[in-house]
Amino acid sequence: MSASRGQSDEEFFGSVYDQKVILRLFPYIKPYTPLVIVSFVSMLVYTFTLVAVPWLIQWGIDNPIKDGLQTA
């Protein structure tokens, strides 16, 4: 309804990403730096495994076909 009055949701509620807010969070996160690093690395490993599973299935199907094997 606010858009009909010429005001967008972003103007009304604020920006989705605000750099000032993120920078203000750093002093609170600093004592947990090792945990933040472990969490970030864990997210990268998890994302890699999600991407690797279909690739491994493709490799398991395509290599026997390429080698000329007709049965699994």
GROMACS .gro file of N, CA and C in nm:
model
  216
    1MET      N    1   0.081  -0.119   0.000
    1MET     CA    2   0.000   0.000   0.000
    1MET      C    3   0.086   0.126   0.000
    2SER      N    4   0.203   0.117   0.061
    2SER     CA    5   0.287   0.236   0.068
    2SER      C    6   0.342   0.273  -0.069
    3ALA      N    7   0.353   0.174  -0.161
    3ALA     CA    8   0.404   0.204  -0.294
    3ALA      C    9   0.306   0.294  -0.370
    4SER      N   10   0.180   0.282  -0.337
    4SER     CA   11   0.082   0.366  -0.406
    4SER      C   12   0.097   0.513  -0.366
    5ARG      N   13   0.157   0.537  -0.251
    5ARG     CA   14   0.179   0.675  -0.206
    5ARG      C   15   0.316   0.726  -0.248
    6GLY      N   16   0.388   0.649  -0.330
    6GLY     CA   17   0.517   0.694  -0.379
    6GLY      C   18   0.633   0.657  -0.288
    7GLN      N   19   0.611   0.570  -0.192
    7GLN     CA   20   0.717   0.531  -0.101
    7GLN      C   21   0.742   0.381  -0.116
    8SER      N   22   0.864   0.343  -0.149
    8SER     CA   23   0.894   0.202  -0.168
    8SER      C   24   0.915   0.135  -0.033
    9ASP      N   25   0.911   0.001  -0.035
    9ASP     CA   26   0.933  -0.075   0.088
    9ASP      C   27   1.073  -0.051   0.144
   10GLU      N   28   1.171  -0.036   0.054
   10GLU     CA   29   1.308  -0.013   0.099
   10GLU      C   30   1.320   0.118   0.175
   11GLU      N   31   1.252   0.219   0.130
   11GLU     CA   32   1.254   0.347   0.201
   11GLU      C   33   1.183   0.335   0.335
   12PHE      N   34   1.079   0.256   0.340
   12PHE     CA   35   1.000   0.243   0.462
   12PHE      C   36   1.069   0.156   0.566
   13PHE      N   37   1.120   0.038   0.524
   13PHE     CA   38   1.180  -0.057   0.617
   13PHE      C   39   1.331  -0.043   0.627
   14GLY      N   40   1.395   0.022   0.535
   14GLY     CA   41   1.540   0.032   0.533
   14GLY      C   42   1.598  -0.066   0.433
   15SER      N   43   1.725  -0.050   0.407
   15SER     CA   44   1.793  -0.134   0.310
   15SER      C   45   1.810  -0.276   0.364
   16VAL      N   46   1.814  -0.373   0.273
   16VAL     CA   47   1.834  -0.512   0.313
   16VAL      C   48   1.976  -0.531   0.365
   17TYR      N   49   2.074  -0.471   0.299
   17TYR     CA   50   2.213  -0.480   0.341
   17TYR      C   51   2.262  -0.340   0.375
   18ASP      N   52   2.307  -0.323   0.497
   18ASP     CA   53   2.358  -0.194   0.540
   18ASP      C   54   2.499  -0.216   0.594
   19GLN      N   55   2.598  -0.158   0.529
   19GLN     CA   56   2.737  -0.180   0.567
   19GLN      C   57   2.766  -0.130   0.708
   20LYS      N   58   2.702  -0.023   0.750
   20LYS     CA   59   2.724   0.028   0.886
   20LYS      C   60   2.683  -0.074   0.991
   21VAL      N   61   2.572  -0.141   0.967
   21VAL     CA   62   2.524  -0.242   1.063
   21VAL      C   63   2.622  -0.358   1.069
   22ILE      N   64   2.671  -0.403   0.953
   22ILE     CA   65   2.766  -0.513   0.950
   22ILE      C   66   2.894  -0.476   1.024
   23LEU      N   67   2.944  -0.355   1.003
   23LEU     CA   68   3.066  -0.312   1.070
   23LEU      C   69   3.046  -0.300   1.221
   24ARG      N   70   2.927  -0.264   1.264
   24ARG     CA   71   2.899  -0.255   1.407
   24ARG      C   72   2.893  -0.393   1.473
   25LEU      N   73   2.871  -0.497   1.395
   25LEU     CA   74   2.865  -0.633   1.451
   25LEU      C   75   3.003  -0.691   1.481
   26PHE      N   76   3.108  -0.644   1.413
   26PHE     CA   77   3.240  -0.702   1.428
   26PHE      C   78   3.292  -0.707   1.572
   27PRO      N   79   3.277  -0.604   1.654
   27PRO     CA   80   3.326  -0.615   1.791
   27PRO      C   81   3.259  -0.729   1.870
   28TYR      N   82   3.135  -0.759   1.838
   28TYR     CA   83   3.066  -0.868   1.907
   28TYR      C   84   3.109  -1.005   1.857
   29ILE      N   85   3.151  -1.011   1.731
   29ILE     CA   86   3.192  -1.137   1.670
   29ILE      C   87   3.338  -1.169   1.702
   30LYS      N   88   3.419  -1.068   1.731
   30LYS     CA   89   3.563  -1.086   1.749
   30LYS      C   90   3.600  -1.195   1.850
   31PRO      N   91   3.534  -1.206   1.965
   31PRO     CA   92   3.572  -1.314   2.058
   31PRO      C   93   3.547  -1.454   2.001
   32TYR      N   94   3.463  -1.463   1.900
   32TYR     CA   95   3.427  -1.592   1.843
   32TYR      C   96   3.493  -1.616   1.708
   33THR      N   97   3.605  -1.549   1.682
   33THR     CA   98   3.671  -1.559   1.553
   33THR      C   99   3.705  -1.702   1.513
   34PRO      N  100   3.762  -1.785   1.602
   34PRO     CA  101   3.790  -1.924   1.560
   34PRO      C  102   3.663  -2.000   1.520
   35LEU      N  103   3.556  -1.977   1.592
   35LEU     CA  104   3.430  -2.044   1.561
   35LEU      C  105   3.373  -1.995   1.427
   36VAL      N  106   3.389  -1.867   1.400
   36VAL     CA  107   3.342  -1.811   1.272
   36VAL      C  108   3.423  -1.871   1.157
   37ILE      N  109   3.553  -1.887   1.176
   37ILE     CA  110   3.638  -1.945   1.071
   37ILE      C  111   3.599  -2.091   1.047
   38VAL      N  112   3.580  -2.167   1.154
   38VAL     CA  113   3.539  -2.307   1.140
   38VAL      C  114   3.404  -2.316   1.070
   39SER      N  115   3.313  -2.228   1.104
   39SER     CA  116   3.181  -2.228   1.041
   39SER      C  117   3.191  -2.197   0.892
   40PHE      N  118   3.274  -2.101   0.857
   40PHE     CA  119   3.291  -2.065   0.717
   40PHE      C  120   3.352  -2.179   0.637
   41VAL      N  121   3.456  -2.242   0.693
   41VAL     CA  122   3.519  -2.356   0.625
   41VAL      C  123   3.419  -2.471   0.613
   42SER      N  124   3.339  -2.493   0.716
   42SER     CA  125   3.238  -2.599   0.711
   42SER      C  126   3.136  -2.573   0.601
   43MET      N  127   3.097  -2.448   0.585
   43MET     CA  128   3.003  -2.414   0.477
   43MET      C  129   3.065  -2.442   0.340
   44LEU      N  130   3.194  -2.411   0.325
   44LEU     CA  131   3.261  -2.437   0.198
   44LEU      C  132   3.268  -2.587   0.169
   45VAL      N  133   3.301  -2.666   0.271
   45VAL     CA  134   3.308  -2.812   0.254
   45VAL      C  135   3.170  -2.867   0.219
   46TYR      N  136   3.068  -2.822   0.288
   46TYR     CA  137   2.932  -2.867   0.262
   46TYR      C  138   2.889  -2.833   0.119
   47THR      N  139   2.919  -2.712   0.075
   47THR     CA  140   2.884  -2.671  -0.060
   47THR      C  141   2.959  -2.755  -0.163
   48PHE      N  142   3.086  -2.781  -0.136
   48PHE     CA  143   3.165  -2.865  -0.227
   48PHE      C  144   3.106  -3.005  -0.238
   49THR      N  145   3.063  -3.063  -0.126
   49THR     CA  146   3.006  -3.198  -0.131
   49THR      C  147   2.874  -3.198  -0.207
   50LEU      N  148   2.794  -3.093  -0.194
   50LEU     CA  149   2.669  -3.086  -0.270
   50LEU      C  150   2.696  -3.082  -0.420
   51VAL      N  151   2.802  -3.015  -0.460
   51VAL     CA  152   2.837  -3.005  -0.601
   51VAL      C  153   2.905  -3.134  -0.648
   52ALA      N  154   2.981  -3.198  -0.561
   52ALA     CA  155   3.061  -3.314  -0.600
   52ALA      C  156   2.977  -3.440  -0.620
   53VAL      N  157   2.867  -3.456  -0.549
   53VAL     CA  158   2.788  -3.579  -0.558
   53VAL      C  159   2.737  -3.603  -0.701
   54PRO      N  160   2.672  -3.507  -0.766
   54PRO     CA  161   2.631  -3.533  -0.905
   54PRO      C  162   2.749  -3.557  -0.998
   55TRP      N  163   2.860  -3.490  -0.974
   55TRP     CA  164   2.978  -3.511  -1.057
   55TRP      C  165   3.031  -3.653  -1.040
   56LEU      N  166   3.033  -3.704  -0.918
   56LEU     CA  167   3.079  -3.841  -0.894
   56LEU      C  168   2.985  -3.943  -0.958
   57ILE      N  169   2.855  -3.918  -0.953
   57ILE     CA  170   2.759  -4.007  -1.019
   57ILE      C  171   2.782  -4.007  -1.169
   58GLN      N  172   2.803  -3.890  -1.227
   58GLN     CA  173   2.831  -3.882  -1.370
   58GLN      C  174   2.959  -3.959  -1.404
   59TRP      N  175   3.060  -3.942  -1.324
   59TRP     CA  176   3.188  -4.010  -1.346
   59TRP      C  177   3.169  -4.161  -1.337
   60GLY      N  178   3.090  -4.207  -1.240
   60GLY     CA  179   3.065  -4.351  -1.223
   60GLY      C  180   2.984  -4.411  -1.337
   61ILE      N  181   2.902  -4.332  -1.402
   61ILE     CA  182   2.822  -4.382  -1.515
   61ILE      C  183   2.900  -4.370  -1.645
   62ASP      N  184   2.966  -4.259  -1.668
   62ASP     CA  185   3.030  -4.233  -1.797
   62ASP      C  186   3.158  -4.312  -1.818
   63ASN      N  187   3.238  -4.333  -1.715
   63ASN     CA  188   3.366  -4.402  -1.733
   63ASN      C  189   3.350  -4.547  -1.779
   64PRO      N  190   3.262  -4.628  -1.720
   64PRO     CA  191   3.246  -4.764  -1.774
   64PRO      C  192   3.195  -4.765  -1.918
   65ILE      N  193   3.110  -4.670  -1.954
   65ILE     CA  194   3.060  -4.663  -2.091
   65ILE      C  195   3.175  -4.626  -2.185
   66LYS      N  196   3.258  -4.533  -2.141
   66LYS     CA  197   3.372  -4.489  -2.223
   66LYS      C  198   3.471  -4.603  -2.240
   67ASP      N  199   3.488  -4.685  -2.136
   67ASP     CA  200   3.583  -4.797  -2.142
   67ASP      C  201   3.527  -4.916  -2.219
   68GLY      N  202   3.400  -4.912  -2.258
   68GLY     CA  203   3.341  -5.018  -2.338
   68GLY      C  204   3.273  -5.126  -2.256
   69LEU      N  205   3.257  -5.108  -2.127
   69LEU     CA  206   3.189  -5.206  -2.045
   69LEU      C  207   3.038  -5.190  -2.063
   70GLN      N  208   2.969  -5.301  -2.085
   70GLN     CA  209   2.825  -5.295  -2.107
   70GLN      C  210   2.746  -5.329  -1.981
   71THR      N  211   2.808  -5.394  -1.883
   71THR     CA  212   2.738  -5.429  -1.759
   71THR      C  213   2.808  -5.364  -1.642
   72ALA      N  214   2.732  -5.337  -1.540
   72ALA     CA  215   2.790  -5.271  -1.424
   72ALA      C  216   2.844  -5.371  -1.325
   0.00000   0.00000   0.00000
